[in-house]
Coordinates of C-alpha atoms in Angstrom, one line a residue:
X19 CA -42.3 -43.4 15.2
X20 CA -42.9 -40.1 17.1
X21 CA -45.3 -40.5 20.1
X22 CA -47.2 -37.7 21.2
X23 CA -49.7 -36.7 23.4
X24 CA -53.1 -36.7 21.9
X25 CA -53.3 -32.6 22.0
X26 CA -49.7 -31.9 21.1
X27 CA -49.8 -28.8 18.8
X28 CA -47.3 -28.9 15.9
X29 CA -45.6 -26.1 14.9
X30 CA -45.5 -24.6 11.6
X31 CA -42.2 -26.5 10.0
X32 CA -44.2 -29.5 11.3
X33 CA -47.4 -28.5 9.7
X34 CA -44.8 -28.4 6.2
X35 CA -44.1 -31.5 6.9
X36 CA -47.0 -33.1 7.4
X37 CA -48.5 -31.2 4.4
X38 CA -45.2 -32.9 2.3
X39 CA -46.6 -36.0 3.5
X40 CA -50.0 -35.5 2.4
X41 CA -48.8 -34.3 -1.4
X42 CA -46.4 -37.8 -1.4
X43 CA -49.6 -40.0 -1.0
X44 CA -48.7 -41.1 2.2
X45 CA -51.7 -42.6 4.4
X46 CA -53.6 -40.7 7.4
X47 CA -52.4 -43.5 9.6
X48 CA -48.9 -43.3 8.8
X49 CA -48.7 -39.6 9.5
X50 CA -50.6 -39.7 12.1
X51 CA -48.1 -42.5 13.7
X52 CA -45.1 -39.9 13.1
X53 CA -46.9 -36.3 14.1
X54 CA -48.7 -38.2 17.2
X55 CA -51.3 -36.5 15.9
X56 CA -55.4 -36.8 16.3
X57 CA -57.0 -37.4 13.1
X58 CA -59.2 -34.1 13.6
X59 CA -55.8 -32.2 13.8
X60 CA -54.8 -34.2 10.5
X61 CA -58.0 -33.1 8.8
X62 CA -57.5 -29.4 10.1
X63 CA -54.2 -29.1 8.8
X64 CA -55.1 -30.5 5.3
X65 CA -58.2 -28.0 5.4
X66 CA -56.2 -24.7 6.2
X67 CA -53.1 -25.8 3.5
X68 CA -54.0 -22.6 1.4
X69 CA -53.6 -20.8 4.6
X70 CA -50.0 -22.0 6.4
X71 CA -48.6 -22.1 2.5
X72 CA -49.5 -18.0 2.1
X73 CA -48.5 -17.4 5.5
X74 CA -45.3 -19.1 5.3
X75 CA -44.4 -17.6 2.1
X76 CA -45.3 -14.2 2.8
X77 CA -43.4 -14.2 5.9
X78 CA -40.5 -16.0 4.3
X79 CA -39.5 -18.1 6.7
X80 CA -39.6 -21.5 5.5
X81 CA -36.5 -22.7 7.4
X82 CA -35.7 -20.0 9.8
X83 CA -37.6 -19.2 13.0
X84 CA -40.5 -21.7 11.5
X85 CA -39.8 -24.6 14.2
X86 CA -40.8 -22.1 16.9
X87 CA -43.9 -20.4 15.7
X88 CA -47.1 -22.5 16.0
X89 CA -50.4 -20.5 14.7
X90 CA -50.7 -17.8 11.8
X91 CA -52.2 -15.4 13.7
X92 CA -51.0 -11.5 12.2
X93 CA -50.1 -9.1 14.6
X94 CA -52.6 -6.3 15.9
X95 CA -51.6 -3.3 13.9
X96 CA -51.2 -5.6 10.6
X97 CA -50.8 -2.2 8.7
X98 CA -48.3 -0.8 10.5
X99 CA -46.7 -4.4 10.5
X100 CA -46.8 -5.1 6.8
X101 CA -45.3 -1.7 6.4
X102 CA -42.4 -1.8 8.4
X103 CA -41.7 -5.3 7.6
X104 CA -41.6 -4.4 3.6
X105 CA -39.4 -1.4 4.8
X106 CA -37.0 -4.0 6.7
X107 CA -36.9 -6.3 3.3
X108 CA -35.7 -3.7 1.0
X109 CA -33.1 -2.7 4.0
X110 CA -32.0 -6.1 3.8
X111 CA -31.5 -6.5 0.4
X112 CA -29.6 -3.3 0.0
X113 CA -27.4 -4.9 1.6
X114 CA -27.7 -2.1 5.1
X115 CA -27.5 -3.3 8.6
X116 CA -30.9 -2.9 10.5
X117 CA -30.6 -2.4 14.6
X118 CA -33.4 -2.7 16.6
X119 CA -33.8 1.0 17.5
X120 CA -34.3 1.5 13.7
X121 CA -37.4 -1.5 13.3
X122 CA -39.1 0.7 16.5
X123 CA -38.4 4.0 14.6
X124 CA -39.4 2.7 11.5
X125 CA -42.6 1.5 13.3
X126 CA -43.6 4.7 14.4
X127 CA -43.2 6.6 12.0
X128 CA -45.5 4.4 9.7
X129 CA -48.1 4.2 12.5
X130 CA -48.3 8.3 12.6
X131 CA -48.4 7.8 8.5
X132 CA -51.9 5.5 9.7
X133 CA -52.8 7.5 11.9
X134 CA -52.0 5.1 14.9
X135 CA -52.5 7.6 17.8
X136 CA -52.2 4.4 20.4
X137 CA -49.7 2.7 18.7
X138 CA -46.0 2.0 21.0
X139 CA -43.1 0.6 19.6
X140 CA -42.5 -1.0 22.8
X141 CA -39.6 -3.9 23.5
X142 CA -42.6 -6.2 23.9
X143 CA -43.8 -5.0 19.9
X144 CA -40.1 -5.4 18.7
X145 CA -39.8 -9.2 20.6
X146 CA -43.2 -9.9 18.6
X147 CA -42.0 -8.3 15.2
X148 CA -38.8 -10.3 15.2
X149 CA -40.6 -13.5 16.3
X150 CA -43.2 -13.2 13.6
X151 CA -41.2 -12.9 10.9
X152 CA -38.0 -15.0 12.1
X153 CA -35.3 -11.9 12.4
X154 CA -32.8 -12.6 14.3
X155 CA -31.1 -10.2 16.8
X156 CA -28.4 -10.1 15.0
X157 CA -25.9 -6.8 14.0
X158 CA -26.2 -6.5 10.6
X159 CA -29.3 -8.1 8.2
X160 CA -29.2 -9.2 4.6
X161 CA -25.9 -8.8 2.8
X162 CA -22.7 -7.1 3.5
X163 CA -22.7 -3.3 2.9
X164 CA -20.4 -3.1 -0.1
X165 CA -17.2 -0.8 0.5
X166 CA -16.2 -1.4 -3.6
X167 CA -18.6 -3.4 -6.0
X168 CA -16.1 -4.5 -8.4
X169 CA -13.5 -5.9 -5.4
X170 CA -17.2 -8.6 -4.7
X171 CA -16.8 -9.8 -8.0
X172 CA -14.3 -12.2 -7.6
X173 CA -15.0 -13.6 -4.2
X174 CA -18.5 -14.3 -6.2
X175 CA -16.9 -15.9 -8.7
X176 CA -14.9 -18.1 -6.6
X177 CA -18.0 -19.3 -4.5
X178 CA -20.1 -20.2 -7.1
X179 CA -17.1 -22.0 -8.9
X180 CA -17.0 -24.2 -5.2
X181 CA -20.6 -24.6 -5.4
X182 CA -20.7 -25.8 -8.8
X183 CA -17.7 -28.3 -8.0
X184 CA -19.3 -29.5 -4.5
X185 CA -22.4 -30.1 -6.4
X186 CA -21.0 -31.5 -9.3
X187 CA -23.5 -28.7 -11.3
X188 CA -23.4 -28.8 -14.9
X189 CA -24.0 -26.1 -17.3
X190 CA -27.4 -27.4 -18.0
X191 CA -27.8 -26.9 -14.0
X192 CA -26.8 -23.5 -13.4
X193 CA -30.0 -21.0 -14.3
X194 CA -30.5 -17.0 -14.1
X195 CA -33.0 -15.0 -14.3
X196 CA -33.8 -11.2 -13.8
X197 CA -36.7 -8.7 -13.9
X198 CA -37.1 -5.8 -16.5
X199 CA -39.7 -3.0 -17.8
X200 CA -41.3 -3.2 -21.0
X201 CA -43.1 0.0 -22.1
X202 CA -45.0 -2.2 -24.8
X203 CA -46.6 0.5 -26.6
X204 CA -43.6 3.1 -26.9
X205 CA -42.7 4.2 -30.3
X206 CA -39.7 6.8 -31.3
X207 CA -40.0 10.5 -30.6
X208 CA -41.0 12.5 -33.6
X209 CA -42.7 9.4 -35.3
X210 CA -46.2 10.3 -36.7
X211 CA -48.1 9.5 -33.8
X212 CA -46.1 10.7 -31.0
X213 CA -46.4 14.0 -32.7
X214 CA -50.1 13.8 -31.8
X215 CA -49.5 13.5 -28.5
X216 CA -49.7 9.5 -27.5
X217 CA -46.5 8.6 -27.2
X218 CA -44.4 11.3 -26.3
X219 CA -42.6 11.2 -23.0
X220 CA -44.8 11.8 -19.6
X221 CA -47.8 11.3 -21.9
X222 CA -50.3 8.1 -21.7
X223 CA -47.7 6.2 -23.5
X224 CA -45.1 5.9 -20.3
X225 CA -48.1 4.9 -18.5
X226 CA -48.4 1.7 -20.9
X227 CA -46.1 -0.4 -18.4
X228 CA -45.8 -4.3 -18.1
X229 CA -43.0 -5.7 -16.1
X230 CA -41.3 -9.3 -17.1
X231 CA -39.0 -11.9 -16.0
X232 CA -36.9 -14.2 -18.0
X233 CA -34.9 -17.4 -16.9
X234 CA -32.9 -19.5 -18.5
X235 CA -29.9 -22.1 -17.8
X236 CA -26.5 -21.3 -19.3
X237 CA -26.2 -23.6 -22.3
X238 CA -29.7 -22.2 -23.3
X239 CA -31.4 -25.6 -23.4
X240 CA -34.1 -24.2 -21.2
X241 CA -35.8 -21.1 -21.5
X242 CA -39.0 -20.9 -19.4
X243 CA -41.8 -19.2 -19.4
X244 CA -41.7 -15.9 -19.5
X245 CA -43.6 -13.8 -16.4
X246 CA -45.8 -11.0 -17.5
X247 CA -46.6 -8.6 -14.4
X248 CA -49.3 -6.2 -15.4
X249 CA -52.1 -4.1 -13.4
X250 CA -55.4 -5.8 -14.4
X251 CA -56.3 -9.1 -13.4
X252 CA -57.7 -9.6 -16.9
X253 CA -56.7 -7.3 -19.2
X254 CA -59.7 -5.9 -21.6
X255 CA -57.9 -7.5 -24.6
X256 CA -57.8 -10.9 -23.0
X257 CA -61.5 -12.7 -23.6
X258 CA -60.2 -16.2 -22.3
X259 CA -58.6 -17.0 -19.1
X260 CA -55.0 -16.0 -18.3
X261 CA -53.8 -19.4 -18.1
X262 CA -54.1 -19.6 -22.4
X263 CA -51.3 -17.3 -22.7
X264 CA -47.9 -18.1 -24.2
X265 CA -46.7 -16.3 -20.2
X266 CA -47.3 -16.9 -17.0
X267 CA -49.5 -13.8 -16.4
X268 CA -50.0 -12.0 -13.1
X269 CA -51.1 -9.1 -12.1
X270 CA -49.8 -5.9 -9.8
X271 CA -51.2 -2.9 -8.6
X272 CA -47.8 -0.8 -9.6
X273 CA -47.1 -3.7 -11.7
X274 CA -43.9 -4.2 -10.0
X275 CA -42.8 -8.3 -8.7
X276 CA -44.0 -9.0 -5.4
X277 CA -42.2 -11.2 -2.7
X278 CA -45.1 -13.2 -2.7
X279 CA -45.5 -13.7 -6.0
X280 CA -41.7 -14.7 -6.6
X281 CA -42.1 -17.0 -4.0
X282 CA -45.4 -18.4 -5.8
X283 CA -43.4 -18.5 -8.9
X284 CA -40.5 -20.6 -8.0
X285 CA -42.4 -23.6 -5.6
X286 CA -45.1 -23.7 -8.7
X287 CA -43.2 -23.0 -11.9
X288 CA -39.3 -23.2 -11.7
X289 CA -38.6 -26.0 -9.0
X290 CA -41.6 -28.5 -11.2
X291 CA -40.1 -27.2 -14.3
X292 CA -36.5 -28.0 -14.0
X293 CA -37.2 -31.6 -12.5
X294 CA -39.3 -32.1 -15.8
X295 CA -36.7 -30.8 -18.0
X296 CA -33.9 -32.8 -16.0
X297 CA -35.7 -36.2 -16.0
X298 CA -37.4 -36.1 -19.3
X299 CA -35.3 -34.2 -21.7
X300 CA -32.2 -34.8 -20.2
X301 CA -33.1 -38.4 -19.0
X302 CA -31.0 -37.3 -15.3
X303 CA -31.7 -40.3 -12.6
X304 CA -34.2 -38.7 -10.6
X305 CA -30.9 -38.3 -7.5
X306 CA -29.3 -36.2 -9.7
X307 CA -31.7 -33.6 -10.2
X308 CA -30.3 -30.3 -8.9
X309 CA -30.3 -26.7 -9.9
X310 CA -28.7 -23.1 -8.7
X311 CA -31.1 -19.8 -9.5
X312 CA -28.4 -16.5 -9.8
X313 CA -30.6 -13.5 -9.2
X314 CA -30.0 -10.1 -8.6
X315 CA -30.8 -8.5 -4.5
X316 CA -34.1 -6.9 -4.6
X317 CA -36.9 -6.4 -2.5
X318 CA -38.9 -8.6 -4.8
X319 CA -36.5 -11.5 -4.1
X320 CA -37.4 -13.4 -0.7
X321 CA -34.1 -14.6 1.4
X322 CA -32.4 -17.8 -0.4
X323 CA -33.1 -19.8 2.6
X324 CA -37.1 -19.5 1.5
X325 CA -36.1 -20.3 -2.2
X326 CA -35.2 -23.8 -1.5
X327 CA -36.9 -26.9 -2.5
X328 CA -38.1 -29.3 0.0
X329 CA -35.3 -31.7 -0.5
X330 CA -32.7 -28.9 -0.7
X331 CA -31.4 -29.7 -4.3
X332 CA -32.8 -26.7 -6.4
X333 CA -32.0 -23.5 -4.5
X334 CA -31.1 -20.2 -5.1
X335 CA -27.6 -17.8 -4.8
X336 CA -27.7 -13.9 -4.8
X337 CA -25.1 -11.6 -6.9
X338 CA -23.5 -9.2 -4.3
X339 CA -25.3 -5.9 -4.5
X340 CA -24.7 -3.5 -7.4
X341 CA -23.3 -6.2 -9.9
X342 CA -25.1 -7.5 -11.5
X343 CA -24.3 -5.0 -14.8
X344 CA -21.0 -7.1 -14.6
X345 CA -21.6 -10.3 -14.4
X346 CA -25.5 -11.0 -14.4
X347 CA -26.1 -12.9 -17.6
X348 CA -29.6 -12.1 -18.3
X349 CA -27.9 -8.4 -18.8
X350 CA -24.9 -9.4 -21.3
X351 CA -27.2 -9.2 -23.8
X352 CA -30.0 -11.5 -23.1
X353 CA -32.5 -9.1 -22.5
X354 CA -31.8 -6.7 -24.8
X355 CA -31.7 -9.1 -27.8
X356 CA -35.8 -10.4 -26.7
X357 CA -36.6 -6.7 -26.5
X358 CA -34.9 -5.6 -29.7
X359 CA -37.2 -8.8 -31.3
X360 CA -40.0 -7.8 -30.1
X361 CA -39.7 -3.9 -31.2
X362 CA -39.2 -5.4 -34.8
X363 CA -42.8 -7.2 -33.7
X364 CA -44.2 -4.3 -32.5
X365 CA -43.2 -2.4 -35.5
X366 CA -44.5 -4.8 -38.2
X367 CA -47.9 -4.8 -36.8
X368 CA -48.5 -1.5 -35.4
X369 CA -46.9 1.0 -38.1
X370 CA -48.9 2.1 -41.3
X371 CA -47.8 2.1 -44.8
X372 CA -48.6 5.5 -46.0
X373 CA -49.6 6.1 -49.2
X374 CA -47.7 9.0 -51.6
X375 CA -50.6 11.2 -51.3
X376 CA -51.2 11.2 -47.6
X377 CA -50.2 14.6 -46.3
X378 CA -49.1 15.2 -42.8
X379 CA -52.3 15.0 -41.2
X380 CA -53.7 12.1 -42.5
X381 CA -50.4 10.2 -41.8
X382 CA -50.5 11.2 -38.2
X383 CA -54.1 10.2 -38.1
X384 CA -53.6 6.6 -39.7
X385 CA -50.3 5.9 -37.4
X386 CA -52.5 6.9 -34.3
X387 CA -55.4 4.4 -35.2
X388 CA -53.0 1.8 -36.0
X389 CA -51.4 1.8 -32.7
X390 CA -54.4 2.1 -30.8
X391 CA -55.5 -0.8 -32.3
X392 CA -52.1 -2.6 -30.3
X393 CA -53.3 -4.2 -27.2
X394 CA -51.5 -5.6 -24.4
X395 CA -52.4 -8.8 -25.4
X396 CA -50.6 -8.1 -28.9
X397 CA -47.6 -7.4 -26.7
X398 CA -47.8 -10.3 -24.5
X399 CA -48.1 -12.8 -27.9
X400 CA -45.2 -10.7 -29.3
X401 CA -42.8 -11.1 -26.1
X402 CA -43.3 -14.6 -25.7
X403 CA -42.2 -15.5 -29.8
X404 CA -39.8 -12.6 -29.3
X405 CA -38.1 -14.8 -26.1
X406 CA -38.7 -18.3 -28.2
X407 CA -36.5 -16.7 -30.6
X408 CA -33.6 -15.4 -28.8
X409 CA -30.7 -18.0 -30.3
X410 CA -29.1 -20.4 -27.4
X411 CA -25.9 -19.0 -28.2
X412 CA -26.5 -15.4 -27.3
X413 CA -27.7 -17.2 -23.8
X414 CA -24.0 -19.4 -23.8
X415 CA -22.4 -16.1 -24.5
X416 CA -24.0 -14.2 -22.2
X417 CA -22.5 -16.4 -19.2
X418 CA -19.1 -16.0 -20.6
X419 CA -17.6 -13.3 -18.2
X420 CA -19.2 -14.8 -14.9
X421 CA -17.6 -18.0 -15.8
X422 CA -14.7 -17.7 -17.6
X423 CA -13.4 -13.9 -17.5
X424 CA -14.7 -13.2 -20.9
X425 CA -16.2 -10.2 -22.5
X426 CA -19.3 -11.3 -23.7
X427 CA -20.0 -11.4 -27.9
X428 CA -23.2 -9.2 -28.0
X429 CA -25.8 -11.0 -30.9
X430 CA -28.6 -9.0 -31.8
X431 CA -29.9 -11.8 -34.5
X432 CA -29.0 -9.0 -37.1
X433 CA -31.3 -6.0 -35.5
X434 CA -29.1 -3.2 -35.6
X435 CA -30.2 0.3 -35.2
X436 CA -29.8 0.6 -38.9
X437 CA -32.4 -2.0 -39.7
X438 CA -35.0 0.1 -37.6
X439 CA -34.3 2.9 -39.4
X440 CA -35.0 1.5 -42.1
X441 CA -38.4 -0.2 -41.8
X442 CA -39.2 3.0 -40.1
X443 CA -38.5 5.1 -43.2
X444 CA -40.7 2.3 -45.4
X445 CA -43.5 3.8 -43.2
X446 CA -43.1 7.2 -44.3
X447 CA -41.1 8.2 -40.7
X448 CA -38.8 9.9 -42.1
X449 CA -38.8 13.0 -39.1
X450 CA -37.5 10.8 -36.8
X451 CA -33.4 10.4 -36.0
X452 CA -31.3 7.6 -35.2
X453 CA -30.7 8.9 -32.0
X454 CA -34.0 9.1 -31.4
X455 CA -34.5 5.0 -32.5
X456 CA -31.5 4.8 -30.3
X457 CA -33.2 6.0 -26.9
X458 CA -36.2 4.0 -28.1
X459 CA -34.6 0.9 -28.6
X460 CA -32.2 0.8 -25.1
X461 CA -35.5 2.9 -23.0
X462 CA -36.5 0.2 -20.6
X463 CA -33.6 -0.4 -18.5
X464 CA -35.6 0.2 -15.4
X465 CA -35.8 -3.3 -13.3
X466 CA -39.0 -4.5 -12.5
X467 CA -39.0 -4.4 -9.1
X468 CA -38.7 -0.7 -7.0
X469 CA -37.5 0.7 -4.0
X470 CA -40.5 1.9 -2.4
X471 CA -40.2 5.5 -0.2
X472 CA -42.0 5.3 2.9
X473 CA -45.2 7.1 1.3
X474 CA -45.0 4.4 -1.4
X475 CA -45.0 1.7 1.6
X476 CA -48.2 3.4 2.9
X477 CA -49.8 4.0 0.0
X478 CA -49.5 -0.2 -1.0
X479 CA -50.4 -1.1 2.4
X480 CA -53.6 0.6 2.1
X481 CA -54.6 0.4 -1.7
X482 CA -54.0 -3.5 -1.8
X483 CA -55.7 -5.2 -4.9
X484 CA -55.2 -4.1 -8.4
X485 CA -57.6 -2.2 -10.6
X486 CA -60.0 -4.0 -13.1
X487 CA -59.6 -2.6 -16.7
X488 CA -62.1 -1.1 -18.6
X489 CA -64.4 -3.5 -20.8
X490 CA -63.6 -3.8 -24.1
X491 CA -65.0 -1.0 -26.6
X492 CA -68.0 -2.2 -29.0
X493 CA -67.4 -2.9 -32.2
X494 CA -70.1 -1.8 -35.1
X495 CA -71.0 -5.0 -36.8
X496 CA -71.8 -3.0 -40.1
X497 CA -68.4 -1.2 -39.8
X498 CA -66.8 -5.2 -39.5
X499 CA -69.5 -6.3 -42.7
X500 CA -67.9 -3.5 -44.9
X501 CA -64.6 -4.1 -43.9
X502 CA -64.9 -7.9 -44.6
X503 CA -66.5 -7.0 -48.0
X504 CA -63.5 -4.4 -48.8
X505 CA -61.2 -7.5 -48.0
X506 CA -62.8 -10.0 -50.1
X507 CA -62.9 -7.9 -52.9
X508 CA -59.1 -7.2 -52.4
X509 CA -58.5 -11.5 -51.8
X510 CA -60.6 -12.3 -55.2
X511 CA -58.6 -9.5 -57.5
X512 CA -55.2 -10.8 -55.9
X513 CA -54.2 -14.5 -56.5
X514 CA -51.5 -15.2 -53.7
X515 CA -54.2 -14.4 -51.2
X516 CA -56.8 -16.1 -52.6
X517 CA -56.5 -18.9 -50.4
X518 CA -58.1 -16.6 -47.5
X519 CA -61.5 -16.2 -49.5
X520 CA -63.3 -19.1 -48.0
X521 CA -62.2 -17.9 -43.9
X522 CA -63.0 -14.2 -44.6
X523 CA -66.8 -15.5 -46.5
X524 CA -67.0 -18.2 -42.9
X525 CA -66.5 -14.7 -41.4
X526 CA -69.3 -12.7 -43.2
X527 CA -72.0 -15.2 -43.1
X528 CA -71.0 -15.0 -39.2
X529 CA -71.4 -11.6 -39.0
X530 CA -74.4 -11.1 -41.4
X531 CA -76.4 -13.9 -39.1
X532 CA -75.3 -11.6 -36.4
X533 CA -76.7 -8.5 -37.9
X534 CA -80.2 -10.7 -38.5
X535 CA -80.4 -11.7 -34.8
X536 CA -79.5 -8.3 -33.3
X537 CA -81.9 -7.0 -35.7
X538 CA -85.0 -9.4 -34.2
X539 CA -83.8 -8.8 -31.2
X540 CA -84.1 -5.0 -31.3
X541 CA -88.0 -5.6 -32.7
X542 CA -88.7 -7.8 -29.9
X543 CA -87.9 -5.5 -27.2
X544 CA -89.4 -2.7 -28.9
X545 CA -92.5 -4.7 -28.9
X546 CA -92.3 -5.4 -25.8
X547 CA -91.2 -2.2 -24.0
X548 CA -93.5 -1.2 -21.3
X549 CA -96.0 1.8 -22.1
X550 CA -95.2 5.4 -20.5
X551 CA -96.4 5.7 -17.1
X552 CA -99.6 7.6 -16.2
X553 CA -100.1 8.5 -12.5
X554 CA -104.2 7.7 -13.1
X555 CA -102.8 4.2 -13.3
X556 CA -101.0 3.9 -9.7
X557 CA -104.8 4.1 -8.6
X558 CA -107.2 1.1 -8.6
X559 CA -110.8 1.8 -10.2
X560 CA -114.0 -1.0 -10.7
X561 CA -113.5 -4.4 -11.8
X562 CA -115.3 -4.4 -15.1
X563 CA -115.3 -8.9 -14.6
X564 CA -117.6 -8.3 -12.0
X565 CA -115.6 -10.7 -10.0
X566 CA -114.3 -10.0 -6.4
X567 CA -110.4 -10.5 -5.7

């Protein structure tokens, strides 16, 4: 038992701890006994858990420099702190030694971008900086600067191969995971509707942006959940809460992956998640639960000291900088094979089947009001069966040349470009080329996390907080009535889709009972609605009760 003083102040590793102890059910007298700790400071430190948790995650420093610091107090300039210490992250994970000099010139140049007039970048600032956020003084930060990517390959290799035989790691053990764009709403140049102007390039359409993140171990027995970044908090398609979609949803003012919300990510989903999958599908004794995350160096990555569970067993390992086209497995094929599903998705319910005697225009106008009709929420439901569906095999495969040497065996489930072309054509796009399907079907190789410039910096400093999207448009309920009545019609003269009459009638009495109460609704306020205003009224004239008030 640790005996204190009765005012001893912990320090934040300490606070961890005795939050750990809290979450394993221990008592308040037991951790009092060991913190030699008041039972006010208990209760303070259970109260403010939300706090030391965000502060300790966004500062990532979980292990290093934690056992020093005691309050979370930011620094006074927290703009010009956040700034430069985002500036110092992406330094780092490029892999670029950082001096000190360069943290103060960095420093004042984002205080000018603030407007900081009093602002110095003093030693003292620089001692406080490094303190803050656990840098050591040391001469070069992050990874190695890289003199030839492909001669890091190998040393890689060899590392992780030590790793996996210290740990005794089994394929089931090992896990990667990497980020990616999805332009959801794309469709090939010189299709019907990008020749009215939606979806050709620097028009709305590129503007249509999620980003995602896929994870899986190397057998494929576990794929998790899929992470949807987008910009809304609740997108205007999605009625319900987030937490009913097939992803885990978050949102982004660029819709790019945060540190923070990586860091939320792998202490709530992944760590919980593979434990699960270990003891209850794998039936692992619970001392043999263990697991290495490969990811890519990124600015939305924090360090892999932060990305360690509490008892140390699931942590994570970086590919050296610039390989991860070699030997990352998510991009031997993995992500390409989930988007090239869900384009065959996307297709199926967003393109029209024209009709012989449609001419240009009305094509053009049918394929535009068909994919407007395509909401993000459409594309979220389609990425999460498109990622269900990617074979464990093309995962197995994909690992082949980190493990073994071995060029990977691409398996796009039997979506070629060919097959495109030729659902496309069954639509009546015939104008567009299989080059152009081509670009479409390899566009999104952008990653979905970005190298900011220092105006970017600046600008996400100050513009924190996404945008809410507009509300959903309204819907005319004798527009919905007609169409339901077109559809039954169709249902009762066509047998195999006769089983659909009674949901689409369930439908119609809905929407007629709808109609009836928006009707007596509109009478009732008529009725009521206040008469026009007449100045003579503003003034009081004679009680006609003969009563004084």
């Amino acid at each position: 038992m640790n005996k204190r003083g009765k005012y001893t102040t912990l320090n934040l590793e300490e606070k961890m701890k005795v939050l750990s102890r809290i979450e394993a059910g221990r008592s308040l007298k037991s951790v009092m006994d060991e913190f030699g700790i008041s039972k006010s400071t208990f209760y303070d430190i259970k109260k403010n858990k939300k706090l030391i948790l965000d502060f300790v995650l966004k500062q990532d420093m979980p292990l290093v420099g934690a056992e020093k610091r005691k309050r979370t107090t930011g620094a006074k300039y927290g703009d010009v702190d956040d700034a430069v210490y985002m500036w110092y992250q992406q330094k780092r994970s490029a892999g670029v030694p950082v001096r000190g000099v360069e943290l103060q010139a960095a420093a004042e140049r984002f205080a000018r971008c603030f407007g900081r007039t009093d602002f110095k970048a003093s030693t003292g600032w620089l001692f406080r900086f490094r303190n803050r956020h656990a840098i050591g003084n040391r001469k070069g930060c992050g990874e190695q600067v890289l003199s030839s990517v492909s001669e890091n390959v190998e040393p890689f290799r060899q590392k992780l191969s030590m790793i996996i035989k210290e740990e005794k790691l089994c394929l089931a053990q090992l896990y990667s995971g990497d980020e990616t764009d999805l332009f959801w709403k794309s469709m090939p140049e010189n299709s019907q509707a990008s020749r009215k102007d939606i979806c050709l390039p620097g028009k709305k359409i590129n503007k249509e942006r999620l980003s995602a993140f896929l994870c899986a171990n190397a057998d494929g027995t576990h794929k998790l959940k899929s992470i949807i970044i987008g910009k809304s908090k609740l997108p205007k398609s999605v009625k319900e809460d987030t937490s009913t979609l097939p992803v885990i949803y978050k949102p982004s003012k660029d819709v790019w992956f945060t540190r923070e919300l990586f860091s939320e990510w792998f202490f709530q989903n992944f760590v919980p998640e593979v434990r699960h999958f270990q003891l209850n599908v794998l039936r692992f004794h619970d001392e043999d639960v263990r697991a290495l995350l490969l990811l890519d160096s990124c600015p939305a990555h924090p360090s892999s000291e932060s990305l360690t569970s509490e008892d140390g067993r699931i942590k994570c390992m970086f590919f050296p900088h610039n390989t991860s086209t070699l030997i990352q497995p998510m991009n031997q094929g993995v992500i390409l094979s989930c988007k090239r599903l869900y384009r065959w998705k996307q297709l199926e319910e967003s393109l029209v089947i024209f009709e012989e005697s449609d001419d240009e225009q009305e094509k053009g106008d049918k394929g535009v009001s068909k994919i407007k009709i395509y909401n993000i929420k459409s594309a979220i439901f389609n990425w999460a069966k498109s990622w269900e569906e990617v074979k464990q095999i093309t995962i197995a495969n994909a690992w082949e040349n980190l493990l073994y040497k071995k060029e990977p065996e691409y398996d796009f489930q039997g979506l070629e470009h060919g097959d495109y072309r030729e659902i496309l054509e069954k639509c009546g796009e015939l104008e567009t080329k299989l080059d152009d399907d081509r670009v479409w079907l390899n566009g999104d190789e952008e990653k979905g996390c970005l190298l900011k410039t220092k105006g970017g910096i600046t600008k996400e400093v100050v513009q924190k907080g996404g945008e809410a999207e507009k509300q959903t448009a309204e819907f005319k309920l004798s527009a919905v009535r007609e169409s339901l009545d077109y559809l039954l019609d169709f249902v009762d003269a066509t047998p195999e889709f006769q089983r659909f009459h009674f949901t689409l009638k369930e439908m119609q009495q809905e929407i007629v009972k709808k109609q009836f109460q928006s009707k007596i609704h509109s009478r009732i306020g008529s009725f009521l609605k206040p008469r026009p205003h007449n100045i003579k009224d503003s003034f009081s004239g004679p009680s006609t009760s003969g009563s004084n008030h």
